CSV table of C-alpha atoms in Angstrom, one decimal:
chain,number,residue,atom,x,y,z
A,95,UNK,CA,-90.5,111.9,-23.5
A,96,UNK,CA,-88.9,115.0,-22.5
A,97,UNK,CA,-86.5,115.8,-25.9
A,98,UNK,CA,-83.0,115.3,-23.9
A,99,UNK,CA,-84.6,111.5,-23.1
A,100,UNK,CA,-85.3,111.0,-26.7
A,101,UNK,CA,-82.2,112.3,-27.8
A,102,UNK,CA,-79.9,109.5,-24.8
A,103,UNK,CA,-82.4,106.9,-27.0
A,104,UNK,CA,-81.4,107.6,-30.5
A,105,UNK,CA,-77.5,107.6,-29.3
A,106,UNK,CA,-78.0,103.9,-27.7
A,107,UNK,CA,-79.1,103.0,-30.7
A,108,UNK,CA,-76.5,104.6,-32.7
A,109,UNK,CA,-73.8,102.9,-31.0
A,110,UNK,CA,-75.7,99.3,-30.4
A,111,UNK,CA,-76.8,99.4,-34.1
A,112,UNK,CA,-72.7,100.0,-35.2
A,113,UNK,CA,-71.1,96.7,-36.0
A,114,UNK,CA,-67.6,99.0,-36.1
A,115,UNK,CA,-68.4,100.0,-32.6
A,116,UNK,CA,-69.3,96.5,-31.0
A,117,UNK,CA,-66.1,95.0,-32.7
A,118,UNK,CA,-63.7,98.0,-31.4
A,119,UNK,CA,-65.3,97.4,-28.1
A,120,UNK,CA,-64.6,94.0,-28.2
A,121,UNK,CA,-61.6,94.1,-29.3
A,122,UNK,CA,-60.2,96.8,-26.6
A,123,UNK,CA,-61.7,94.8,-23.8
A,124,UNK,CA,-59.9,91.6,-25.1
A,125,UNK,CA,-56.6,93.4,-25.5
A,126,UNK,CA,-56.9,95.0,-21.9
A,127,UNK,CA,-57.2,90.9,-20.2
A,128,UNK,CA,-55.0,89.7,-22.6
A,129,UNK,CA,-52.4,92.6,-21.8
A,130,UNK,CA,-53.0,91.7,-17.9
A,131,UNK,CA,-52.1,88.4,-18.6
A,132,UNK,CA,-49.0,89.0,-20.1
A,133,UNK,CA,-47.9,91.7,-17.7
A,134,UNK,CA,-48.6,88.7,-15.1
A,135,UNK,CA,-46.8,85.9,-16.5
A,136,UNK,CA,-43.5,88.2,-17.5
A,137,UNK,CA,-42.6,88.2,-14.4
A,138,UNK,CA,-40.4,85.4,-13.0
A,139,UNK,CA,-41.5,85.2,-9.4
A,140,UNK,CA,-39.0,82.6,-8.5
A,141,UNK,CA,-35.9,84.3,-9.7
A,142,UNK,CA,-37.5,87.7,-8.6
A,143,UNK,CA,-37.2,89.2,-11.9
A,144,UNK,CA,-38.5,90.5,-15.4
A,145,UNK,CA,-38.8,87.9,-19.0
A,146,UNK,CA,-37.1,90.0,-21.2
A,147,UNK,CA,-39.1,88.3,-24.1
A,148,UNK,CA,-42.3,88.3,-22.7
A,149,UNK,CA,-41.7,92.0,-21.0
A,150,UNK,CA,-41.4,93.3,-25.0
A,151,UNK,CA,-44.3,91.3,-26.0
A,152,UNK,CA,-46.4,93.1,-23.2
A,153,UNK,CA,-44.6,96.5,-24.4
A,154,UNK,CA,-45.9,95.8,-28.0
A,155,UNK,CA,-49.3,94.7,-27.0
A,156,UNK,CA,-49.8,97.6,-24.7
A,157,UNK,CA,-49.2,100.2,-27.4
A,158,UNK,CA,-51.6,98.5,-29.7
A,159,UNK,CA,-54.1,98.4,-26.9
A,160,UNK,CA,-53.8,102.1,-26.0
A,161,UNK,CA,-54.2,102.4,-30.0
A,162,UNK,CA,-57.7,100.7,-29.5
A,163,UNK,CA,-58.7,102.1,-27.2
A,164,UNK,CA,-58.6,105.8,-28.5
A,165,UNK,CA,-59.8,104.0,-31.1
A,166,UNK,CA,-62.8,103.1,-29.6
A,167,UNK,CA,-63.7,106.4,-28.1
A,168,UNK,CA,-63.6,108.2,-31.1
A,169,UNK,CA,-66.0,106.3,-32.8
A,170,UNK,CA,-68.2,106.7,-29.8
A,171,UNK,CA,-67.5,110.7,-30.2
A,172,UNK,CA,-68.3,110.4,-34.2
A,173,UNK,CA,-71.8,108.1,-33.4
A,174,UNK,CA,-73.0,110.6,-30.6
A,175,UNK,CA,-71.8,113.6,-32.7
A,176,UNK,CA,-72.6,112.8,-36.2
A,177,UNK,CA,-74.3,109.6,-36.6
A,178,UNK,CA,-71.3,108.5,-38.5
A,179,UNK,CA,-67.8,107.6,-38.5
A,180,UNK,CA,-65.5,110.1,-39.8
A,181,UNK,CA,-62.8,109.3,-42.5
A,182,UNK,CA,-59.8,110.1,-40.0
A,183,UNK,CA,-61.1,107.8,-37.5
A,184,UNK,CA,-61.5,104.7,-40.5
A,185,UNK,CA,-57.3,106.2,-41.3
A,186,UNK,CA,-56.6,105.3,-38.1
A,187,UNK,CA,-57.4,102.0,-38.4
A,188,UNK,CA,-54.7,101.4,-40.7
A,189,UNK,CA,-52.3,101.5,-37.9
A,190,UNK,CA,-53.8,98.8,-36.0
A,191,UNK,CA,-53.1,96.4,-39.1
A,192,UNK,CA,-49.6,96.1,-37.8
A,193,UNK,CA,-51.0,94.9,-34.2
A,194,UNK,CA,-50.6,91.4,-36.5
A,195,UNK,CA,-46.9,91.4,-34.8
A,196,UNK,CA,-48.9,90.9,-31.7
A,197,UNK,CA,-51.0,88.0,-32.2
A,198,UNK,CA,-53.9,90.2,-31.2
A,199,UNK,CA,-56.4,88.4,-33.7
A,200,UNK,CA,-59.3,90.8,-32.3
A,201,UNK,CA,-57.3,94.1,-33.0
A,202,UNK,CA,-56.9,93.4,-36.5
A,203,UNK,CA,-59.9,91.8,-37.3
A,204,UNK,CA,-61.6,95.2,-36.2
A,205,UNK,CA,-59.3,97.5,-37.9
A,206,UNK,CA,-60.1,95.3,-41.1
A,207,UNK,CA,-63.9,95.7,-40.6
A,208,UNK,CA,-63.3,99.7,-39.5
A,209,UNK,CA,-61.6,100.2,-42.6
A,210,UNK,CA,-63.8,99.6,-44.8
A,211,UNK,CA,-66.8,101.6,-44.5
A,212,UNK,CA,-69.6,99.3,-46.7
A,213,UNK,CA,-69.0,95.6,-46.3
A,214,UNK,CA,-69.9,92.4,-48.4
A,215,UNK,CA,-70.0,88.6,-46.6
A,216,UNK,CA,-67.0,88.1,-49.4
A,217,UNK,CA,-65.0,90.5,-47.7
A,218,UNK,CA,-65.1,89.3,-44.2
A,219,UNK,CA,-64.0,85.9,-45.2
A,220,UNK,CA,-61.4,87.4,-47.2
A,221,UNK,CA,-60.4,89.0,-44.0
A,222,UNK,CA,-60.2,85.8,-41.8
A,223,UNK,CA,-59.0,83.7,-44.6
A,224,UNK,CA,-55.7,85.9,-44.5
A,225,UNK,CA,-55.7,86.0,-40.6
A,226,UNK,CA,-55.8,82.0,-40.8
A,227,UNK,CA,-53.1,81.7,-43.2
A,228,UNK,CA,-50.9,84.6,-41.6
A,229,UNK,CA,-51.3,82.4,-38.4
A,230,UNK,CA,-50.9,79.7,-39.7
A,231,UNK,CA,-47.3,80.9,-41.5
A,232,UNK,CA,-46.4,82.2,-37.7
A,233,UNK,CA,-47.3,79.3,-35.9
A,234,UNK,CA,-45.1,76.9,-38.0
A,235,UNK,CA,-42.6,79.3,-38.5
A,236,UNK,CA,-41.6,78.7,-34.7
A,237,UNK,CA,-40.0,75.1,-35.8
A,238,UNK,CA,-37.3,77.3,-37.2
A,239,UNK,CA,-35.7,77.9,-33.7
A,240,UNK,CA,-35.9,73.4,-32.9
A,241,UNK,CA,-32.8,71.5,-33.0
A,242,UNK,CA,-34.0,69.6,-36.2
A,243,UNK,CA,-37.4,70.3,-38.7
A,244,UNK,CA,-39.1,68.0,-40.6
A,245,UNK,CA,-37.9,67.5,-44.3
A,246,UNK,CA,-40.7,69.0,-45.4
A,247,UNK,CA,-40.6,71.6,-43.7
A,248,UNK,CA,-39.2,74.4,-46.2
A,249,UNK,CA,-41.5,73.9,-49.2
A,250,UNK,CA,-44.4,73.4,-46.9
A,251,UNK,CA,-43.5,76.9,-45.6
A,252,UNK,CA,-43.1,78.3,-49.2
A,253,UNK,CA,-46.4,76.4,-50.5
A,254,UNK,CA,-48.0,78.6,-47.2
A,255,UNK,CA,-46.4,81.5,-48.1
A,256,UNK,CA,-47.2,81.6,-52.1
A,257,UNK,CA,-51.4,81.0,-50.7
A,258,UNK,CA,-50.9,83.9,-48.5
A,259,UNK,CA,-49.9,86.1,-51.6
A,260,UNK,CA,-53.1,84.6,-53.3
A,261,UNK,CA,-54.9,85.4,-50.3
A,262,UNK,CA,-53.8,89.1,-50.1
A,263,UNK,CA,-54.6,89.6,-53.9
A,264,UNK,CA,-57.7,88.0,-53.5
A,265,UNK,CA,-58.5,90.7,-50.2
A,266,UNK,CA,-57.4,93.6,-52.3
A,267,UNK,CA,-60.1,92.0,-55.3
A,268,UNK,CA,-62.3,91.6,-53.0
A,269,UNK,CA,-62.9,94.6,-51.3
A,270,UNK,CA,-63.6,96.5,-54.4
A,271,UNK,CA,-67.0,95.3,-54.5
A,272,UNK,CA,-70.1,95.6,-52.3
A,273,UNK,CA,-73.0,93.5,-51.3
A,274,UNK,CA,-74.8,95.6,-54.4
A,275,UNK,CA,-71.5,95.3,-57.1
A,276,UNK,CA,-72.1,93.3,-60.6
A,277,UNK,CA,-69.0,90.7,-59.9
A,278,UNK,CA,-67.3,89.9,-63.3
A,279,UNK,CA,-67.6,86.1,-64.1
A,280,UNK,CA,-63.6,85.9,-64.5
A,281,UNK,CA,-64.0,85.9,-60.7
A,282,UNK,CA,-65.2,82.4,-61.3
A,283,UNK,CA,-61.6,81.7,-62.2
A,284,UNK,CA,-60.2,82.9,-58.6
A,285,UNK,CA,-62.8,81.5,-56.6
A,286,UNK,CA,-61.6,78.0,-58.1
A,287,UNK,CA,-58.0,79.0,-56.8
A,288,UNK,CA,-59.1,79.4,-53.6
A,289,UNK,CA,-61.3,76.6,-53.4
A,290,UNK,CA,-58.1,74.4,-54.4
A,291,UNK,CA,-55.9,76.4,-51.6
A,292,UNK,CA,-58.3,75.4,-49.2
A,293,UNK,CA,-56.8,71.9,-48.9
A,294,UNK,CA,-54.5,73.2,-46.3
A,295,UNK,CA,-57.3,73.2,-44.3
A,296,UNK,CA,-58.2,77.3,-44.3
A,297,UNK,CA,-62.0,76.7,-44.5
A,298,UNK,CA,-62.6,80.3,-44.9
A,299,UNK,CA,-60.9,79.9,-48.6
A,300,UNK,CA,-63.5,77.3,-49.5
A,301,UNK,CA,-66.2,79.4,-48.0
A,302,UNK,CA,-65.5,82.6,-50.1
A,303,UNK,CA,-64.6,80.7,-53.0
A,304,UNK,CA,-68.5,79.1,-53.0
A,305,UNK,CA,-69.7,82.6,-52.0
A,306,UNK,CA,-68.8,83.9,-55.4
A,307,UNK,CA,-69.5,81.4,-57.7
A,308,UNK,CA,-73.0,81.4,-55.6
A,309,UNK,CA,-73.3,85.1,-56.1
A,310,UNK,CA,-71.9,85.2,-59.8
A,311,UNK,CA,-75.0,82.5,-60.3
A,312,UNK,CA,-77.5,84.8,-58.7
A,313,UNK,CA,-76.9,87.7,-60.2
A,314,UNK,CA,-79.8,89.2,-62.1
A,315,UNK,CA,-82.2,87.1,-60.1
A,316,UNK,CA,-83.8,87.0,-57.0
A,317,UNK,CA,-81.3,88.8,-54.5
A,318,UNK,CA,-82.2,87.1,-50.6
A,319,UNK,CA,-81.2,83.4,-50.3
A,320,UNK,CA,-80.5,81.2,-47.0
A,321,UNK,CA,-76.5,81.4,-47.1
A,322,UNK,CA,-76.5,85.3,-47.4
A,323,UNK,CA,-79.1,85.6,-44.9
A,324,UNK,CA,-77.2,83.4,-43.0
A,325,UNK,CA,-73.8,84.8,-43.0
A,326,UNK,CA,-75.5,88.3,-42.8
A,327,UNK,CA,-76.5,87.7,-39.3
A,328,UNK,CA,-73.5,85.9,-38.4
A,329,UNK,CA,-70.9,87.9,-39.5
A,330,UNK,CA,-72.0,91.0,-37.1
A,331,UNK,CA,-71.8,88.5,-33.7
A,332,UNK,CA,-68.3,89.0,-33.1
A,333,UNK,CA,-67.7,85.9,-30.2
A,334,UNK,CA,-69.1,83.8,-33.1
A,335,UNK,CA,-66.8,84.9,-35.6
A,336,UNK,CA,-63.9,84.5,-33.1
A,337,UNK,CA,-65.0,81.0,-32.1
A,338,UNK,CA,-64.9,79.6,-35.9
A,339,UNK,CA,-62.0,81.4,-36.3
A,340,UNK,CA,-60.0,79.3,-33.8
A,341,UNK,CA,-61.5,76.6,-35.0
A,342,UNK,CA,-60.8,76.6,-38.7
A,343,UNK,CA,-57.2,77.7,-37.6
A,344,UNK,CA,-57.1,74.5,-35.2
A,345,UNK,CA,-58.0,72.6,-38.3
A,346,UNK,CA,-55.8,74.0,-40.5
A,347,UNK,CA,-52.3,74.0,-38.4
A,348,UNK,CA,-53.7,70.2,-37.8
A,349,UNK,CA,-53.5,69.6,-41.7
A,350,UNK,CA,-50.6,71.9,-42.5
A,351,UNK,CA,-48.7,70.1,-39.5
A,352,UNK,CA,-48.1,66.8,-41.4
A,353,UNK,CA,-45.8,68.5,-43.7
A,354,UNK,CA,-44.6,71.4,-41.1
A,355,UNK,CA,-44.0,69.8,-37.7
A,356,UNK,CA,-41.4,66.8,-36.8
A,357,UNK,CA,-44.1,64.1,-35.4
A,358,UNK,CA,-40.8,62.5,-33.5
A,359,UNK,CA,-40.2,65.5,-31.6
A,360,UNK,CA,-44.1,65.0,-29.8
A,361,UNK,CA,-43.2,61.3,-29.8
A,362,UNK,CA,-39.7,60.6,-29.1
A,363,UNK,CA,-38.0,60.9,-25.9
A,364,UNK,CA,-35.1,63.2,-25.6
A,365,UNK,CA,-33.3,62.9,-22.0
A,366,UNK,CA,-31.1,66.1,-22.4
A,367,UNK,CA,-34.1,68.0,-23.2
A,368,UNK,CA,-35.7,67.1,-19.7
A,369,UNK,CA,-38.5,69.7,-17.8
A,370,UNK,CA,-37.2,72.8,-19.9
A,371,UNK,CA,-38.8,75.7,-19.4
A,372,UNK,CA,-40.6,77.6,-22.6
A,373,UNK,CA,-38.0,79.0,-25.0
A,374,UNK,CA,-37.5,79.5,-28.5
A,375,UNK,CA,-36.7,75.9,-29.0
A,376,UNK,CA,-39.5,74.9,-27.0
A,377,UNK,CA,-42.7,77.5,-27.0
A,378,UNK,CA,-44.6,75.5,-24.6
A,379,UNK,CA,-41.6,73.7,-22.7
A,380,UNK,CA,-40.7,69.8,-22.5
A,381,UNK,CA,-42.1,67.5,-20.5
A,382,UNK,CA,-40.6,64.8,-18.2
A,383,UNK,CA,-39.6,62.8,-21.4
A,384,UNK,CA,-38.0,65.1,-23.1
A,385,UNK,CA,-40.9,65.9,-25.5
A,386,UNK,CA,-41.9,69.1,-26.9
A,387,UNK,CA,-45.4,70.1,-25.8
A,388,UNK,CA,-45.7,72.9,-28.3
A,389,UNK,CA,-45.6,69.7,-30.8
A,390,UNK,CA,-48.3,67.6,-28.5
A,391,UNK,CA,-50.4,70.2,-28.0
A,392,UNK,CA,-50.8,70.5,-32.1
A,393,UNK,CA,-50.5,67.1,-32.9
A,394,UNK,CA,-53.5,66.5,-30.5
A,395,UNK,CA,-55.8,68.8,-32.2
A,396,UNK,CA,-56.0,66.3,-34.3
A,397,UNK,CA,-57.4,63.8,-32.3
A,398,UNK,CA,-60.1,66.1,-30.4
A,399,UNK,CA,-61.2,67.9,-33.9
A,400,UNK,CA,-61.7,64.0,-35.3
A,401,UNK,CA,-63.0,62.6,-32.4
A,402,UNK,CA,-65.2,65.6,-31.5
A,403,UNK,CA,-66.6,65.4,-35.3
A,404,UNK,CA,-67.3,62.1,-35.7
A,405,UNK,CA,-68.8,61.7,-32.4
A,406,UNK,CA,-71.2,64.2,-33.8
A,407,UNK,CA,-72.0,63.3,-36.5
A,408,UNK,CA,-72.5,59.6,-36.2
A,409,UNK,CA,-75.2,60.2,-33.9
A,410,UNK,CA,-76.5,63.1,-36.2
A,411,UNK,CA,-77.2,60.7,-39.1
A,412,UNK,CA,-78.2,58.0,-37.3
A,413,UNK,CA,-80.8,59.9,-34.7
A,414,UNK,CA,-81.8,62.3,-37.4
A,415,UNK,CA,-83.1,59.0,-39.6
A,416,UNK,CA,-84.4,57.8,-36.8
A,417,UNK,CA,-86.4,60.4,-35.6
A,418,UNK,CA,-87.7,61.4,-39.4
A,419,UNK,CA,-89.4,58.3,-39.2
A,420,UNK,CA,-90.4,58.6,-35.7
A,421,UNK,CA,-92.0,61.8,-36.4
A,422,UNK,CA,-93.3,61.2,-40.0
A,423,UNK,CA,-95.3,57.9,-39.2
A,424,UNK,CA,-96.2,58.2,-35.6
A,425,UNK,CA,-98.5,55.9,-34.1
A,426,UNK,CA,-96.6,52.2,-33.7
A,427,UNK,CA,-93.3,53.6,-35.6
A,428,UNK,CA,-93.2,56.1,-33.1
A,429,UNK,CA,-93.4,54.4,-29.8
A,430,UNK,CA,-91.3,51.7,-31.1
A,431,UNK,CA,-88.2,53.1,-32.0
A,432,UNK,CA,-88.8,56.2,-29.3
A,433,UNK,CA,-89.1,53.3,-26.3
A,434,UNK,CA,-86.2,51.8,-27.6
A,435,UNK,CA,-84.2,55.0,-27.6
A,436,UNK,CA,-86.0,55.7,-24.5
A,437,UNK,CA,-83.7,52.9,-22.7
A,438,UNK,CA,-80.8,54.0,-24.3
A,439,UNK,CA,-81.2,57.3,-23.2
A,440,UNK,CA,-81.5,56.0,-19.4
A,441,UNK,CA,-78.0,54.9,-19.5
A,442,UNK,CA,-75.9,57.7,-18.5
A,443,UNK,CA,-73.3,58.6,-21.8
A,444,UNK,CA,-70.1,58.8,-20.0
A,445,UNK,CA,-70.9,55.4,-17.6
A,446,UNK,CA,-72.0,53.9,-21.5
A,447,UNK,CA,-69.0,55.3,-22.9
A,448,UNK,CA,-66.6,53.3,-20.6
A,449,UNK,CA,-68.4,50.1,-20.2
A,450,UNK,CA,-68.2,49.9,-23.9
A,451,UNK,CA,-64.5,50.9,-23.5
A,452,UNK,CA,-63.7,48.9,-21.0
A,453,UNK,CA,-65.1,45.5,-22.9
A,454,UNK,CA,-63.5,46.6,-26.6
A,455,UNK,CA,-60.4,48.3,-25.5
A,456,UNK,CA,-58.9,51.7,-25.4
A,457,UNK,CA,-58.9,53.2,-28.9
A,458,UNK,CA,-59.6,55.9,-31.1
A,459,UNK,CA,-62.2,53.9,-33.1
A,460,UNK,CA,-63.7,52.6,-30.1
A,461,UNK,CA,-63.6,55.9,-28.3
A,462,UNK,CA,-65.8,57.9,-31.1
A,463,UNK,CA,-68.6,54.7,-31.4
A,464,UNK,CA,-69.0,55.2,-27.3
A,465,UNK,CA,-69.8,58.5,-27.4
A,466,UNK,CA,-71.8,58.6,-30.3
A,467,UNK,CA,-74.0,55.7,-29.7
A,468,UNK,CA,-74.7,57.4,-26.2
A,469,UNK,CA,-76.1,60.8,-28.6
A,470,UNK,CA,-78.1,59.2,-30.5
A,471,UNK,CA,-81.3,59.7,-28.4
A,472,UNK,CA,-81.4,63.1,-27.8
A,473,UNK,CA,-80.9,63.6,-31.4
A,474,UNK,CA,-83.2,61.8,-32.2
A,475,UNK,CA,-85.7,63.7,-29.6
A,476,UNK,CA,-84.8,67.1,-31.4
A,477,UNK,CA,-85.3,65.6,-35.2
A,478,UNK,CA,-88.8,64.3,-34.3
A,479,UNK,CA,-90.0,67.5,-32.3
A,480,UNK,CA,-89.0,69.0,-35.6
A,481,UNK,CA,-90.4,66.6,-38.1
A,482,UNK,CA,-93.9,67.0,-36.1
A,483,UNK,CA,-94.0,70.8,-36.5
A,484,UNK,CA,-92.8,70.9,-40.6
A,485,UNK,CA,-95.4,67.6,-41.2
A,486,UNK,CA,-98.1,70.7,-40.7
A,487,UNK,CA,-97.2,73.1,-43.2
A,488,UNK,CA,-98.6,73.0,-46.7
A,489,UNK,CA,-96.1,72.3,-48.5
A,490,UNK,CA,-96.2,68.7,-47.4
A,491,UNK,CA,-99.9,68.1,-48.2
A,492,UNK,CA,-99.1,69.8,-51.1
A,493,UNK,CA,-96.8,66.9,-51.8
A,494,UNK,CA,-99.1,64.3,-51.0
A,495,UNK,CA,-101.3,65.5,-53.2
A,496,UNK,CA,-98.6,65.7,-55.8
A,497,UNK,CA,-98.4,62.2,-55.6
A,498,UNK,CA,-95.0,62.1,-53.8
A,499,UNK,CA,-93.9,58.8,-52.1
A,500,UNK,CA,-93.3,58.9,-48.0
A,501,UNK,CA,-89.4,58.7,-48.9
A,502,UNK,CA,-89.6,61.3,-51.2
A,503,UNK,CA,-91.0,63.6,-48.9
A,504,UNK,CA,-89.3,62.7,-46.1
A,505,UNK,CA,-85.8,63.0,-47.6
A,506,UNK,CA,-86.6,66.2,-49.9
A,507,UNK,CA,-89.0,68.1,-48.1
A,508,UNK,CA,-88.9,67.6,-44.4
A,509,UNK,CA,-86.0,66.6,-43.9
A,510,UNK,CA,-83.8,69.9,-45.4
A,511,UNK,CA,-86.4,71.8,-43.7
A,512,UNK,CA,-85.7,70.2,-40.2
A,513,UNK,CA,-81.8,70.7,-40.1
A,514,UNK,CA,-81.8,74.2,-38.5
A,515,UNK,CA,-82.1,72.5,-34.6
A,516,UNK,CA,-80.0,69.9,-35.5
A,517,UNK,CA,-77.3,71.7,-36.7
A,518,UNK,CA,-77.2,74.1,-33.8
A,519,UNK,CA,-77.6,71.5,-31.2
A,520,UNK,CA,-74.6,69.6,-32.9
A,521,UNK,CA,-72.4,72.4,-33.1
A,522,UNK,CA,-73.4,73.0,-29.2
A,523,UNK,CA,-72.5,69.2,-28.4
A,524,UNK,CA,-69.2,69.1,-30.1
A,525,UNK,CA,-67.7,70.9,-27.4
A,526,UNK,CA,-69.1,68.6,-25.0
A,527,UNK,CA,-67.8,65.6,-26.9
A,528,UNK,CA,-64.5,67.6,-26.8
A,529,UNK,CA,-64.3,67.1,-23.2
A,530,UNK,CA,-65.3,63.7,-23.0
A,531,UNK,CA,-63.1,62.9,-25.2
A,532,UNK,CA,-60.3,64.5,-23.1
A,533,UNK,CA,-62.0,63.4,-19.2
A,534,UNK,CA,-61.9,59.6,-20.6
A,535,UNK,CA,-58.1,60.1,-22.1
A,536,UNK,CA,-57.4,61.4,-18.4
A,537,UNK,CA,-58.7,58.6,-17.1
A,538,UNK,CA,-56.7,56.2,-18.9
A,539,UNK,CA,-59.9,54.9,-21.1
A,540,UNK,CA,-59.8,57.1,-24.2
A,541,UNK,CA,-56.8,57.1,-26.9
A,542,UNK,CA,-54.0,55.1,-26.9
A,543,UNK,CA,-51.6,56.6,-24.3
A,544,UNK,CA,-48.5,56.9,-26.4
A,545,UNK,CA,-51.0,59.0,-28.7
A,546,UNK,CA,-50.6,63.1,-27.9
A,547,UNK,CA,-53.9,63.6,-27.0
A,548,UNK,CA,-55.1,66.1,-25.1
A,549,UNK,CA,-56.2,64.4,-22.6
A,550,UNK,CA,-53.6,62.0,-22.1
A,551,UNK,CA,-50.9,65.4,-22.1
A,552,UNK,CA,-52.9,66.9,-19.2
A,553,UNK,CA,-53.3,63.4,-17.4
A,554,UNK,CA,-49.3,63.7,-17.4
A,555,UNK,CA,-49.0,67.2,-16.6
A,556,UNK,CA,-51.0,67.4,-13.6
A,557,UNK,CA,-48.2,65.3,-11.5
A,558,UNK,CA,-46.4,68.4,-11.9
A,559,UNK,CA,-48.7,71.0,-11.2
A,560,UNK,CA,-46.3,72.5,-8.2
A,561,UNK,CA,-43.2,72.4,-9.9
A,562,UNK,CA,-43.5,73.0,-14.1
A,563,UNK,CA,-47.6,73.7,-13.9
A,564,UNK,CA,-47.2,75.1,-17.5
A,565,UNK,CA,-47.5,71.0,-18.2
A,566,UNK,CA,-51.1,71.0,-17.5
A,567,UNK,CA,-52.1,75.0,-18.0
A,568,UNK,CA,-51.3,74.8,-21.6
A,569,UNK,CA,-53.4,71.5,-22.8
A,570,UNK,CA,-56.0,72.9,-19.7
A,571,UNK,CA,-56.4,75.9,-22.1
A,572,UNK,CA,-56.4,74.1,-25.6
A,573,UNK,CA,-60.0,72.4,-23.9
A,574,UNK,CA,-60.9,75.7,-23.0
A,575,UNK,CA,-60.1,77.7,-26.1
A,576,UNK,CA,-61.7,74.9,-28.7
A,577,UNK,CA,-65.2,74.2,-26.2
A,578,UNK,CA,-65.8,78.0,-26.0
A,579,UNK,CA,-65.2,78.8,-29.4
A,580,UNK,CA,-68.4,75.8,-30.3
A,581,UNK,CA,-70.0,77.1,-28.0
A,582,UNK,CA,-69.7,80.8,-29.4
A,583,UNK,CA,-70.2,79.5,-32.9
A,584,UNK,CA,-73.5,77.2,-31.8
A,585,UNK,CA,-75.0,80.5,-29.4
A,586,UNK,CA,-74.3,82.4,-33.0
A,587,UNK,CA,-75.7,80.1,-35.1
A,588,UNK,CA,-78.9,79.5,-32.7
A,589,UNK,CA,-79.8,83.6,-33.5
A,590,UNK,CA,-78.8,83.7,-37.3
A,591,UNK,CA,-81.2,80.5,-37.8
A,592,UNK,CA,-84.2,81.9,-35.7
A,593,UNK,CA,-87.0,81.9,-37.4
A,594,UNK,CA,-88.3,85.2,-35.0
A,595,UNK,CA,-85.4,86.9,-37.0
A,596,UNK,CA,-86.9,86.4,-40.8
A,597,UNK,CA,-89.0,89.2,-40.4
A,598,UNK,CA,-86.1,91.8,-38.7
């Protein structure tokens, strides 16, 4: 191999192995795509004129996109010439922190990670925790322009701002420590505060609190553990972390909406505001009954998340236990359980769900049960295959030799070591459950019609595709983004939990 060829390979390796360069490139590409989307929407084709508000937003977005392109090129140049990112390039990333006003999460996340040279898992959690809180406050604050707000709006916003201040202080504290630093025991009090603030739905605060507690307990002991190894592999995956951010953001806004959003805006008819175009008072416009589409999509996120999680959790538990017993005992037990599940597996899931809902009525509980029942065989098969594999390990034979009964061996030794494939599969199939929920609601077989749910909203909006297309576009985008987020997270977890990476 020639010297120039080896240098080229070395440069490619530097770029490929740099987390900062990967995040900066991803942020630049997504920013360009978002700029094109804003440009297309800033022009009103019916009036042959630009929309001032969107045009201003486009200008702000283009500025930070331009700075991001300069940053990406500088990172690439530094890595090729020096093998490391210069101090000046990292300082330039401070400008990108102001990109939060454009709502571009990708630019701000890349900036936070570029500013700090050595990052810990706690720092990553703190960054996403702060950004989640900012976005929840920003979305909730749009209610100020509505004709009226919920009675609890101002107290709730005050609490959210207080939590934001706490998150900023915690981020500053956490940024002082690296992965090799010794964390003082007084940080246990900080972690307790973080766990308490997670009642707002900000799961990143909960993850950060648990991570700090675990790290303090491990100090002076073994350095490596499953928790750190998982997040160290998952954190560099930009798409997986972006998906996790969107899921947690939706979960948080769904909880906070109990206090910051007025439910009547989403369900009560307002005949003085029929089919209004997007504005400050109605950010996504109104439907044919004068109901705020923005509020309906926010409240609809609750149903999608609840049905998605519950219709996945139930088959994971039932299918996991059945698959564990089937794989462990084998022979007649295996044949009986798996043949019965084969009968259930032979019935198409969506057809089974329609039959159950048609027989027992369309409501949220029946929808969850209908979707859960059809998924049990696939999870049972996944667990059975994992148990058959884990049962051959020496620690299972050692447990038998020590006199453990079968129940203890299954639940204490085999199932905990067989959960990785189940976690990956459940994350990937939650998106399918969300689509199934919206599809059944679209057909009138899911959630009750009067409840704001994305499938119901999409059904009403589909009748106005030619005149008021936004009524169908926005709920459709919400479904797409949530399903993509779960798929990206599932792909990231699959890579992070891959046993082949243990020696990497």
